[in-house]
mmCIF file of C-alpha atoms and ligand atoms in Angstrom:
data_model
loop_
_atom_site.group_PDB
_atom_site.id
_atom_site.type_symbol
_atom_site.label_atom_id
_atom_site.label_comp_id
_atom_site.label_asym_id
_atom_site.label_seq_id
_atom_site.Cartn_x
_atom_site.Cartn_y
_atom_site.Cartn_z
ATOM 1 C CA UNK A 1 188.429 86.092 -197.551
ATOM 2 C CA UNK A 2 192.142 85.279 -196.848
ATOM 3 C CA UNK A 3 192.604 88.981 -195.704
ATOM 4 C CA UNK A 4 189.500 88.914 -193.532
ATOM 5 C CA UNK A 5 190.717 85.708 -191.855
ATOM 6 C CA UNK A 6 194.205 87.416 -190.866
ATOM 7 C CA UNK A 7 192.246 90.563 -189.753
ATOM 8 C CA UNK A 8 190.597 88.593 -187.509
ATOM 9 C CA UNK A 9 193.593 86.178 -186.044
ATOM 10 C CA UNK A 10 195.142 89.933 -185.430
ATOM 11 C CA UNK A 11 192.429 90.272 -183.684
ATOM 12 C CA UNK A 12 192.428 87.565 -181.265
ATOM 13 C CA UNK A 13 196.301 87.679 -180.938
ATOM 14 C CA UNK A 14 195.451 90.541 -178.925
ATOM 15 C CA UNK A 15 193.657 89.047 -176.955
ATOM 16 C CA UNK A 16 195.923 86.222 -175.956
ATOM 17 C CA UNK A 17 198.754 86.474 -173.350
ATOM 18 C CA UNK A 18 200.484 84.027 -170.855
ATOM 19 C CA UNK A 19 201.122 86.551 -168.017
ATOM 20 C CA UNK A 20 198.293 84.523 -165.261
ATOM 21 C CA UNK A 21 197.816 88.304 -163.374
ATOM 22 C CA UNK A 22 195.877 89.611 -166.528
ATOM 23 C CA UNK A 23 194.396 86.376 -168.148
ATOM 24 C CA UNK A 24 190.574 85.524 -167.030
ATOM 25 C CA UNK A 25 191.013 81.967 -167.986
ATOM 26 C CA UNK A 26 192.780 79.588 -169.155
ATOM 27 C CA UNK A 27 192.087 76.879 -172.548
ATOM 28 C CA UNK A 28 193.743 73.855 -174.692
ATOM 29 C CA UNK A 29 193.686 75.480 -178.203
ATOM 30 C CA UNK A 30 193.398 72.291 -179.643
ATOM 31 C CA UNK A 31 190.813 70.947 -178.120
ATOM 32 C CA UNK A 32 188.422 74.122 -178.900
ATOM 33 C CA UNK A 33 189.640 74.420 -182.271
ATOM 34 C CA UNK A 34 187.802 71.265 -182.925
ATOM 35 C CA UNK A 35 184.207 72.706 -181.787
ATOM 36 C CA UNK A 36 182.504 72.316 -185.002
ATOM 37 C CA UNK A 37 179.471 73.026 -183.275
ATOM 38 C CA UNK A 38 179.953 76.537 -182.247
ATOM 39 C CA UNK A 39 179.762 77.411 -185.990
ATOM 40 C CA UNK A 40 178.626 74.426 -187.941
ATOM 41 C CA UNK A 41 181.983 74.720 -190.575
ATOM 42 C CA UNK A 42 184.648 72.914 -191.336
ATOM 43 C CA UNK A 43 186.280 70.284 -188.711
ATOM 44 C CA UNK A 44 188.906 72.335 -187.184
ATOM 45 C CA UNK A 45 189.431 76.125 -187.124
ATOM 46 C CA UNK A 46 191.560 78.529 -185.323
ATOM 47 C CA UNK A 47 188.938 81.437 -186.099
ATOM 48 C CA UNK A 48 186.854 79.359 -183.355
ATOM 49 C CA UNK A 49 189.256 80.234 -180.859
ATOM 50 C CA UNK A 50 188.062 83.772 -181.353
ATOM 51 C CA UNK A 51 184.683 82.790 -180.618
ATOM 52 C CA UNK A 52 185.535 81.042 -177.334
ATOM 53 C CA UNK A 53 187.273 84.429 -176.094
ATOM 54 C CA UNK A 54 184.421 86.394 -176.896
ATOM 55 C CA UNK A 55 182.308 84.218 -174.419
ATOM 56 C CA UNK A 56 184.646 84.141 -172.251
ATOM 57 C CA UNK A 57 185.120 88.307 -172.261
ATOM 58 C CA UNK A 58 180.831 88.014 -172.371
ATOM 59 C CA UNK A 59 180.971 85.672 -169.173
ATOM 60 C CA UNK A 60 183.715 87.653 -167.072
ATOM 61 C CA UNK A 61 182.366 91.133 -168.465
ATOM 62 C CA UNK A 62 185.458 92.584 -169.271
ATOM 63 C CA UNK A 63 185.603 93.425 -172.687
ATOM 64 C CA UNK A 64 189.587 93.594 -173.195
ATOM 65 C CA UNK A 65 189.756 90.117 -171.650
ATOM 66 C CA UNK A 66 192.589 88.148 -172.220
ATOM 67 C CA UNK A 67 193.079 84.147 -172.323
ATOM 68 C CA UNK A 68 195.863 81.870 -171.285
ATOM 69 C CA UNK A 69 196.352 79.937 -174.456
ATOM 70 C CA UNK A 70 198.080 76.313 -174.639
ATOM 71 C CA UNK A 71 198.976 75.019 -177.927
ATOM 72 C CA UNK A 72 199.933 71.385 -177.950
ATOM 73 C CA UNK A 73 202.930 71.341 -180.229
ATOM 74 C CA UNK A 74 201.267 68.492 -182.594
ATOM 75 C CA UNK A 75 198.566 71.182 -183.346
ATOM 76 C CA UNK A 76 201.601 72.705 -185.587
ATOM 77 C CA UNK A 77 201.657 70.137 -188.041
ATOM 78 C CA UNK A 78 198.255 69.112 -188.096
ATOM 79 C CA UNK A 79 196.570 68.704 -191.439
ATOM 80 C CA UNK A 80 193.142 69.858 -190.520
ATOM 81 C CA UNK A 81 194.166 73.175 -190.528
ATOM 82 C CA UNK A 82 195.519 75.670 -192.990
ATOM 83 C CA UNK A 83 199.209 76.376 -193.381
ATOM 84 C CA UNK A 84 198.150 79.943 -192.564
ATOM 85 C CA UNK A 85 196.600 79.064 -189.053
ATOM 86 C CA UNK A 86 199.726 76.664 -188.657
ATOM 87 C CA UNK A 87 201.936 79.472 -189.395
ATOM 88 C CA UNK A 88 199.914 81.777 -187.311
ATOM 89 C CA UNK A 89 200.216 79.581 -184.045
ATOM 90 C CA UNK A 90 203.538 78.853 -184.942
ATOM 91 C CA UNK A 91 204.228 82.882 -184.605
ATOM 92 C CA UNK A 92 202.026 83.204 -181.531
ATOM 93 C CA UNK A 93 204.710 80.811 -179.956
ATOM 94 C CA UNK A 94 207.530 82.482 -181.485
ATOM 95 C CA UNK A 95 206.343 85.913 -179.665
ATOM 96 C CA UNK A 96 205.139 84.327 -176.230
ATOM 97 C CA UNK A 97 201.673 84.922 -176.587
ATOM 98 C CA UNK A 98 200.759 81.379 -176.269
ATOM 99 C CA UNK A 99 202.363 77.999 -174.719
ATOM 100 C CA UNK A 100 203.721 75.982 -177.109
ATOM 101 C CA UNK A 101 204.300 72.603 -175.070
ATOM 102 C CA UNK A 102 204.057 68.689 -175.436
ATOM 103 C CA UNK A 103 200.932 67.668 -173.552
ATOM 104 C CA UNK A 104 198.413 70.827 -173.697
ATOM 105 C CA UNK A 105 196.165 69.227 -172.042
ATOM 106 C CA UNK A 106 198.136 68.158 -168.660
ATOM 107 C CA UNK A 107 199.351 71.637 -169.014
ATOM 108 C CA UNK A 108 196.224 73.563 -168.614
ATOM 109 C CA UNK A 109 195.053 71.498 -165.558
ATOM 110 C CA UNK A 110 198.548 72.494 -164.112
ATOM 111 C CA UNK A 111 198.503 76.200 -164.806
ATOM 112 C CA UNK A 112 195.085 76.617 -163.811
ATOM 113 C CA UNK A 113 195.906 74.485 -160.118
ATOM 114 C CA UNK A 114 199.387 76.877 -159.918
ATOM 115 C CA UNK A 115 197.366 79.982 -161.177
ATOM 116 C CA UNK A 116 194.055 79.797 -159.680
ATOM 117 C CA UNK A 117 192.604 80.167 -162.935
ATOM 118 C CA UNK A 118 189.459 78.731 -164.587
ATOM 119 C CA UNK A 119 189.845 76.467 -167.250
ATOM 120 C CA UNK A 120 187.208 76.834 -170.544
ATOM 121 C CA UNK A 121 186.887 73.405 -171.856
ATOM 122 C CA UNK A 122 184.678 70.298 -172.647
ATOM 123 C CA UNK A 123 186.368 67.463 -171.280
ATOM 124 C CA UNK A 124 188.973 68.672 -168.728
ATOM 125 C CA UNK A 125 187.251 69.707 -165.146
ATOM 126 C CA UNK A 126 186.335 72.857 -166.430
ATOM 127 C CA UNK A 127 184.620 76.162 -164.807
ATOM 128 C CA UNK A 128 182.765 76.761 -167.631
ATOM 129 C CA UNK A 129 182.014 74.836 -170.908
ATOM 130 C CA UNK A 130 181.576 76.307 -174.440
ATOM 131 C CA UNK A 131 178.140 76.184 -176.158
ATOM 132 C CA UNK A 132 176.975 77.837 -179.490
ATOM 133 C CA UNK A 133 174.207 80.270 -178.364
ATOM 134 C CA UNK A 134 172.062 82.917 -179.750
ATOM 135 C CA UNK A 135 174.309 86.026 -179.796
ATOM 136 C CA UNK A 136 177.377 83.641 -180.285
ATOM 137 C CA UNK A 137 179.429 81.469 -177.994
ATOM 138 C CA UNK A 138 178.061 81.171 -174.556
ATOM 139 C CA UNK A 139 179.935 79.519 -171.870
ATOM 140 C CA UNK A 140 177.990 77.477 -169.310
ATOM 141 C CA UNK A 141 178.894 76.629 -165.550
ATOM 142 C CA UNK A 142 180.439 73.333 -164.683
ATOM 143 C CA UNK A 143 182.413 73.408 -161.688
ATOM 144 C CA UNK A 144 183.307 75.555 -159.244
ATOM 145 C CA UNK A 145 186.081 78.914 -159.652
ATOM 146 C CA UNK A 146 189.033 77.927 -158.242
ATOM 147 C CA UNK A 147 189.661 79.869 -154.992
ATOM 148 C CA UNK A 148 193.251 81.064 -156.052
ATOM 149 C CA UNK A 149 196.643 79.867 -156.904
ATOM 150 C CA UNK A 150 198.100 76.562 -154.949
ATOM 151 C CA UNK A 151 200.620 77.485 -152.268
ATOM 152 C CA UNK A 152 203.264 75.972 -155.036
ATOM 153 C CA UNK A 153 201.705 78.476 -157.410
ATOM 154 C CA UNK A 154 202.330 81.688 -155.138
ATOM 155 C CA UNK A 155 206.085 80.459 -154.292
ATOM 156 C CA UNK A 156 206.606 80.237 -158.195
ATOM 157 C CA UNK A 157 204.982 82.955 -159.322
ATOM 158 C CA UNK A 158 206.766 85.089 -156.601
ATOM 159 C CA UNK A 159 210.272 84.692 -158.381
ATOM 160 C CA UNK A 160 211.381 85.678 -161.721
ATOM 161 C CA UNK A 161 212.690 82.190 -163.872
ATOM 162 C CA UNK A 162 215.286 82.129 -166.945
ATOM 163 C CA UNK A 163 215.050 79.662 -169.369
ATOM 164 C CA UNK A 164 218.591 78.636 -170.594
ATOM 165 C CA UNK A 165 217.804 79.632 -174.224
ATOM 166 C CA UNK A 166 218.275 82.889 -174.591
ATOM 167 C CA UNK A 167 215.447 83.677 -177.463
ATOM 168 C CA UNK A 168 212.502 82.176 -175.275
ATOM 169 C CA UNK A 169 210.206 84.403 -175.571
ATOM 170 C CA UNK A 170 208.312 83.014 -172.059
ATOM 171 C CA UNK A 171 211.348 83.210 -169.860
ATOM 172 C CA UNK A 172 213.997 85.007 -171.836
ATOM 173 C CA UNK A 173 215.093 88.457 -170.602
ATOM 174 C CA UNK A 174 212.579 89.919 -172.553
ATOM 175 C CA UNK A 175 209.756 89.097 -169.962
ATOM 176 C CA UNK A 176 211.292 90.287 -167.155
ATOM 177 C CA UNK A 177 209.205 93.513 -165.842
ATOM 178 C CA UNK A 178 206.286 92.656 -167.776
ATOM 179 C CA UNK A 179 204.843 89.339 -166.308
ATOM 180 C CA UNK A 180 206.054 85.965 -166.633
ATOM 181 C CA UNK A 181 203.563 82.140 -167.753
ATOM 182 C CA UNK A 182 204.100 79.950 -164.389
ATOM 183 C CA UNK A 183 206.613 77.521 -164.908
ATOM 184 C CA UNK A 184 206.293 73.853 -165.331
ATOM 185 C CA UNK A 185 206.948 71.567 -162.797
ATOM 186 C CA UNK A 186 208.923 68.202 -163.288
ATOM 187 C CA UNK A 187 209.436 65.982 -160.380
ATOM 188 C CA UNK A 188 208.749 69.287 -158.507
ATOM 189 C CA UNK A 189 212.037 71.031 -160.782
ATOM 190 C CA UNK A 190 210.950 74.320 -162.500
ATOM 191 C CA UNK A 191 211.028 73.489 -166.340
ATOM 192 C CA UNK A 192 210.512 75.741 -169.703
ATOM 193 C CA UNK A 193 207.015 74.590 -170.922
ATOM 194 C CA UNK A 194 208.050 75.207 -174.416
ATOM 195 C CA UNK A 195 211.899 73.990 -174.072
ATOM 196 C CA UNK A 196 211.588 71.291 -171.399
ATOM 197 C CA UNK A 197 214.728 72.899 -169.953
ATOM 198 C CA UNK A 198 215.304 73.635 -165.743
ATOM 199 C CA UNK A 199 214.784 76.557 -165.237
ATOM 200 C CA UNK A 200 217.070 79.248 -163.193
ATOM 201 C CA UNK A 201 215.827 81.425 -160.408
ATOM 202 C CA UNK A 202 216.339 84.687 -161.284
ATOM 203 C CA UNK A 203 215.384 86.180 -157.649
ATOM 204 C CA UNK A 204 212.339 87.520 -155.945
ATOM 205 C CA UNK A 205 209.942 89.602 -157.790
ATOM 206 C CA UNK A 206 208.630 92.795 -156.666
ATOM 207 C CA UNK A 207 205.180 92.246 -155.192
ATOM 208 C CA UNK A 208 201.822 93.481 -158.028
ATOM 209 C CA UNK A 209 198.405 94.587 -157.717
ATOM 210 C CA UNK A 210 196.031 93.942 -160.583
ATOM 211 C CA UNK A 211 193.421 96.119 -161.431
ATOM 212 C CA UNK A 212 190.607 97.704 -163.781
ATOM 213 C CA UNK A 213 189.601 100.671 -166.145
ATOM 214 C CA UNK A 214 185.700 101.090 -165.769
ATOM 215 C CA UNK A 215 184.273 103.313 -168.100
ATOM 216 C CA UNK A 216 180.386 103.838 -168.752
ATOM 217 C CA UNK A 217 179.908 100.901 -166.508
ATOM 218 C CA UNK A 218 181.854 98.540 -168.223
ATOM 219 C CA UNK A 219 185.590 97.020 -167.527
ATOM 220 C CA UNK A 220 187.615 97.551 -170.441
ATOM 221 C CA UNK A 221 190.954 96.470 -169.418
ATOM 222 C CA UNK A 222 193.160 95.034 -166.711
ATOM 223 C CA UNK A 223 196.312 96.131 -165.754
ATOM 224 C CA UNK A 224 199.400 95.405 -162.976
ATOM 225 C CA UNK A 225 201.194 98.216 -160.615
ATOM 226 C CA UNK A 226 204.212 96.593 -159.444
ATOM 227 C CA UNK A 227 206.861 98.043 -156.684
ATOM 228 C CA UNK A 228 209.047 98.552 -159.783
ATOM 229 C CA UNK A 229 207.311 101.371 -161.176
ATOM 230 C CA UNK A 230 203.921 103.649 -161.360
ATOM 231 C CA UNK A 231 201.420 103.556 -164.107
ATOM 232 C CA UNK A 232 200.246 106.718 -165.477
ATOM 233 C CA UNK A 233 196.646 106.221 -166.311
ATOM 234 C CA UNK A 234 194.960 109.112 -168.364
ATOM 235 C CA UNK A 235 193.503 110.192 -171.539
ATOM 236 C CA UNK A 236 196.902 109.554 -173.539
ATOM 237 C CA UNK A 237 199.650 109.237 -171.468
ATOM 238 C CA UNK A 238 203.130 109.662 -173.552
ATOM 239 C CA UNK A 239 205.032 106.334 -171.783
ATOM 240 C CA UNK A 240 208.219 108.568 -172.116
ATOM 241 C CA UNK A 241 211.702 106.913 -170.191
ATOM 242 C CA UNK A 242 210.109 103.484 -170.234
ATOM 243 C CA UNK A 243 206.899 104.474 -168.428
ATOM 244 C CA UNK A 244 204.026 102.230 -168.297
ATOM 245 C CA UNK A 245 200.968 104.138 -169.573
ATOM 246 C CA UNK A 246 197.225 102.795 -170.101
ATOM 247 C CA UNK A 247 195.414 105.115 -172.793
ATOM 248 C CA UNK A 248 191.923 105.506 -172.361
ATOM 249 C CA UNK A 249 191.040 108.051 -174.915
ATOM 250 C CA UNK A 250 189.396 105.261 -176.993
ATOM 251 C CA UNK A 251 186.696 104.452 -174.475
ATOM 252 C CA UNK A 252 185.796 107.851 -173.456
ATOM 253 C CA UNK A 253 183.303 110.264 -174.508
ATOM 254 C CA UNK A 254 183.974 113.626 -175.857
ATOM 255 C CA UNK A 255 182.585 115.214 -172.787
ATOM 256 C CA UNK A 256 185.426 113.147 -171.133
ATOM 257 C CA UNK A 257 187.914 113.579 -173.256
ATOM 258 C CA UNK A 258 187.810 117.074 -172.748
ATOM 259 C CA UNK A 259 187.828 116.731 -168.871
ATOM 260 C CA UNK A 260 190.366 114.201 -168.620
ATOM 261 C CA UNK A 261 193.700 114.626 -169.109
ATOM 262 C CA UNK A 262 196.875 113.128 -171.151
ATOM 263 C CA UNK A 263 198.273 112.203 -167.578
ATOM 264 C CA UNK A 264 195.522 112.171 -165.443
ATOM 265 C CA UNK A 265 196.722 109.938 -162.519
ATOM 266 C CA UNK A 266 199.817 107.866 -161.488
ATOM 267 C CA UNK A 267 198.951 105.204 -159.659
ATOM 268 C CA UNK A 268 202.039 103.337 -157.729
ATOM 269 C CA UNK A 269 202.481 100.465 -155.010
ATOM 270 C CA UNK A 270 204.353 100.527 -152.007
ATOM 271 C CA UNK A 271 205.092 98.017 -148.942
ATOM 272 C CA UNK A 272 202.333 100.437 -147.984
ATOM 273 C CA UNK A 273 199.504 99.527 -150.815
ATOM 274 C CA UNK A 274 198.170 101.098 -153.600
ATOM 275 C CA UNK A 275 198.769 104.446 -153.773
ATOM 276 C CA UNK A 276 197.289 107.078 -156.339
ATOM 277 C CA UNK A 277 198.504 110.770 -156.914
ATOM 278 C CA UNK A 278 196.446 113.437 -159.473
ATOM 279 C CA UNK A 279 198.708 114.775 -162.342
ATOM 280 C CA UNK A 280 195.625 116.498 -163.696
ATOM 281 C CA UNK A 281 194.233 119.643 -165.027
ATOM 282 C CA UNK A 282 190.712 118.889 -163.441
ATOM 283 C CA UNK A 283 191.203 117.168 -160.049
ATOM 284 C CA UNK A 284 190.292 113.108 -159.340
ATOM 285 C CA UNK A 285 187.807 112.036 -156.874
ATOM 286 C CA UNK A 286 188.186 108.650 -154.545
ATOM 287 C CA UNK A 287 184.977 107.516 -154.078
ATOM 288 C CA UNK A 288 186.053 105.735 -150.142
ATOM 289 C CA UNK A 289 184.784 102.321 -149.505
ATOM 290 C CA UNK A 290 183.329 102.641 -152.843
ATOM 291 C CA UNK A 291 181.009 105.552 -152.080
ATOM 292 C CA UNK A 292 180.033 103.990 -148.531
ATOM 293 C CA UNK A 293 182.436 105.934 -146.600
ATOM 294 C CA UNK A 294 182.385 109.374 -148.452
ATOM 295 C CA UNK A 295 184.413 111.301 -151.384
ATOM 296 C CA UNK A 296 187.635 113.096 -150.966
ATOM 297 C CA UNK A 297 188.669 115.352 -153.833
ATOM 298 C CA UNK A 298 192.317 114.932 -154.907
ATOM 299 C CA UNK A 299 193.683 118.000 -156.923
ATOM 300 C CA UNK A 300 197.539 118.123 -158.567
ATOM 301 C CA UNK A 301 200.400 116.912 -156.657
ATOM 302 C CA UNK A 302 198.323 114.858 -153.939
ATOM 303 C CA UNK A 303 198.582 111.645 -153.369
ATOM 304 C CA UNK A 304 196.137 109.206 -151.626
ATOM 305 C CA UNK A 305 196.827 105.675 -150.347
ATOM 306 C CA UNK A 306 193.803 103.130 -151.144
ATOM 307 C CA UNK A 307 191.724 101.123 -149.426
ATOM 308 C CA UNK A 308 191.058 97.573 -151.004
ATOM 309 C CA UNK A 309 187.149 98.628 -152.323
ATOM 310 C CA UNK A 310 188.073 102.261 -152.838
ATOM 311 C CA UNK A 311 187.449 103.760 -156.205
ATOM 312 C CA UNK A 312 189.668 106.672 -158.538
ATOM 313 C CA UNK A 313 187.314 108.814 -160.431
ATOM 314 C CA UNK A 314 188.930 110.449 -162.972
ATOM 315 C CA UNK A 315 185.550 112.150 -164.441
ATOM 316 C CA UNK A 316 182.214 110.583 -164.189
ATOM 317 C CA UNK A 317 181.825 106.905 -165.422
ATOM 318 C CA UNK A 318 185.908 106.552 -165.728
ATOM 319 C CA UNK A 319 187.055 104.782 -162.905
ATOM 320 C CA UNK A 320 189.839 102.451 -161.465
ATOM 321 C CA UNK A 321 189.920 100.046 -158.837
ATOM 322 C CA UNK A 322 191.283 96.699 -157.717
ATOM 323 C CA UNK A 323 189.791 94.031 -159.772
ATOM 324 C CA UNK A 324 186.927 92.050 -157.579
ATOM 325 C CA UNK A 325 186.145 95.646 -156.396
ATOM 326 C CA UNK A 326 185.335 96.692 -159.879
ATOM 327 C CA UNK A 327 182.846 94.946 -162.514
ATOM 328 C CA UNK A 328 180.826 95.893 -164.951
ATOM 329 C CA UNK A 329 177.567 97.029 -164.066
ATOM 330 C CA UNK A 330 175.845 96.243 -167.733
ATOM 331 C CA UNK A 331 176.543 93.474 -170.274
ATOM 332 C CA UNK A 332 179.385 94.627 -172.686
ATOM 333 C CA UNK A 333 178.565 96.168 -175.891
ATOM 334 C CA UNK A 334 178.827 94.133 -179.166
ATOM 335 C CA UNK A 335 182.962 94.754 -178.980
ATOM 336 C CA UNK A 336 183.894 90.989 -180.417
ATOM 337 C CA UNK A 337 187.285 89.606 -181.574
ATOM 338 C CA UNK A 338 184.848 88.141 -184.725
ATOM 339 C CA UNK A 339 183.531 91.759 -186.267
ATOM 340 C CA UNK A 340 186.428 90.889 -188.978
ATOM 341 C CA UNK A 341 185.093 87.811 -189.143
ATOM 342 C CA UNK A 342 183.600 86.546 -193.286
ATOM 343 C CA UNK A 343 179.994 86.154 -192.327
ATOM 344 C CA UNK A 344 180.555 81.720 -192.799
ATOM 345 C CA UNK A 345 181.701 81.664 -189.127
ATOM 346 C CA UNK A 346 178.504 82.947 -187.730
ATOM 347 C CA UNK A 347 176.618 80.150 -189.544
ATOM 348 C CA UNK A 348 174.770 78.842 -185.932
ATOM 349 C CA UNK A 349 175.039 75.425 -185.093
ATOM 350 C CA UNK A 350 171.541 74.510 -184.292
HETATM 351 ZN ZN1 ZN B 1 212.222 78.434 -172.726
#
């Protein structure tokens, strides 16, 4: 049962990340942790985290969703867990994939105020609360979405911060290019959440453009274009000389995979937009306006600058788009951070 238990923490690591442009919300580990409800077991459990994030992918319908995780530092020590799940977390911190901080709580309210995004909680002012439900953890509406990040939020998530010590893994060097957590503020100072330290500004950062893979109706993943770089987006792209690739070959069907290539399209921002130029064997259609203005047919080489609510088809049912212009059109399938899960956690609560 030990194994199964790491199997699925693996699982939900991957789902956890402190970059705000990909995360659809944002939660106080240790307040979730302690949902004995959700499951009916034991008084705390990190395994319920999982659950929460599978609402939370269910109530967003994105299925690679990912959550904003904030671990108050007590939760390291505490004796209601196992030293597995301690030593877990504490590894999670380690790598950057959650806050590690004094004061989760306060923490979460900030980041989602700076952020724009919703909280999933209980007690804090919340956008959605979890509740054990019939196919598993449900999350119901409380409060309204926030409309975006603060105007504080936008000025500090438009530079790039260093933390003083070198090995943080939320503002070291190692985070630069690939999305940084917002930083804490302190008397209105930029501080390291997990060192308490000022932060130094670093300069601006290029501007970014989230968006979605659709495929068969459903969002699968979320990713950013940034000024620095293009994204090659195909079957399986090779991410040779440090390029970004996102590899769809999982999600598709074998009458896709055969029609859409290893490098189908590279998609790229500008002080223009979005831009998005074919790479492929078999051509990519941009559905304009969605489909409410026409099609144009892009073939290799060409290169087509994007209107906010137009749509890349790369072969039927495989599409990207801005997120907001892009959701799933059916509920998600049964993909669940908990399929590793020993069959005890799925004991309902009522
Ligand atoms: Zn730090």
């Amino acid at each position: 049962m030990r194994f199964e238990v790491s199997h699925v923490l693996d699982a939900i690591e991957r789902r956890l990340g402190t970059d705000p442009a990909l995360a659809a919300g944002v939660l106080d580990v240790a307040e979730l942790i302690y949902c004995a409800d959700l499951d009916g077991g034991r008084p705390a459990n990190l395994v319920r985290l999982g659950m929460v994030v599978d609402g939370l992918a269910r109530q967003v319908g994105e299925e690679h969703v990912s959550a904003y995780c904030v671990v108050d530092k007590s939760l390291l020590s505490n004796q209601d867990l196992t030293s597995n799940e301690r030593m877990v977390m504490r590894r999670w911190g380690d790598d950057g994939v959650v806050e590690v901080v004094v004061g989760a709580a306060a923490r979460v309210i900030e980041v989602s105020e700076l952020t724009g995004l919703p909280i999933v909680s209980r007690v804090l002012p919340a956008v959605w609360s979890p509740l054990p439900g019939a196919g598993g953890t449900v999350l119901q509406p409380r409060g309204p979405v926030p409309t975006g990040p603060s105007p504080v939020g936008r000025q500090l998530t438009a530079r790039w911060w260093h933390c003083p010590d070198p090995d943080c893994a939320n503002f070291g060097p190692a985070r630069r290019g690939s999305g940084q957590p917002v930083p804490r503020l302190r008397n209105g100072q930029p501080i390291c959440p997990r060192h308490d330290a000022p932060l130094g500004d670093s300069g601006p950062r290029p501007p970014q453009q989230v968006l979605a893979v659709r495929v068969d109706g459903v969002i699968r993943t979320r990713f950013v274009v940034t000024a620095a770089g293009p994204v090659v987006v195909g079957r399986a792209p090779d991410g040779g000389q440090g390029q970004v690739g996102i590899q769809l070959g999982p999600w598709l069907s074998e009458d896709a995979r055969a029609k859409v290539s290893r490098a189908h399209v590279s998609v790229a921002l500008s002080p223009q937009g979005v831009s998005v130029t074919d790479l492929s064997m078999n051509g990519t259609l941009v559905r304009l306006g969605g489909a409410a203005d026409g099609e144009l047919q892009l073939s290799r080489g060409a290169t087509r600058q994007l209107g906010v609510s137009d749509i890349v088809e790369l072969f039927p049912g495989v599409e990207i788009g801005r997120i907001g212009a892009l959701a799933s059109s059916r509920p998600l399938d049964s993909a669940s951070v908990m399929s590793d899960a020993p069959t005890m956690t799925f004991r309902p609560g009522y």
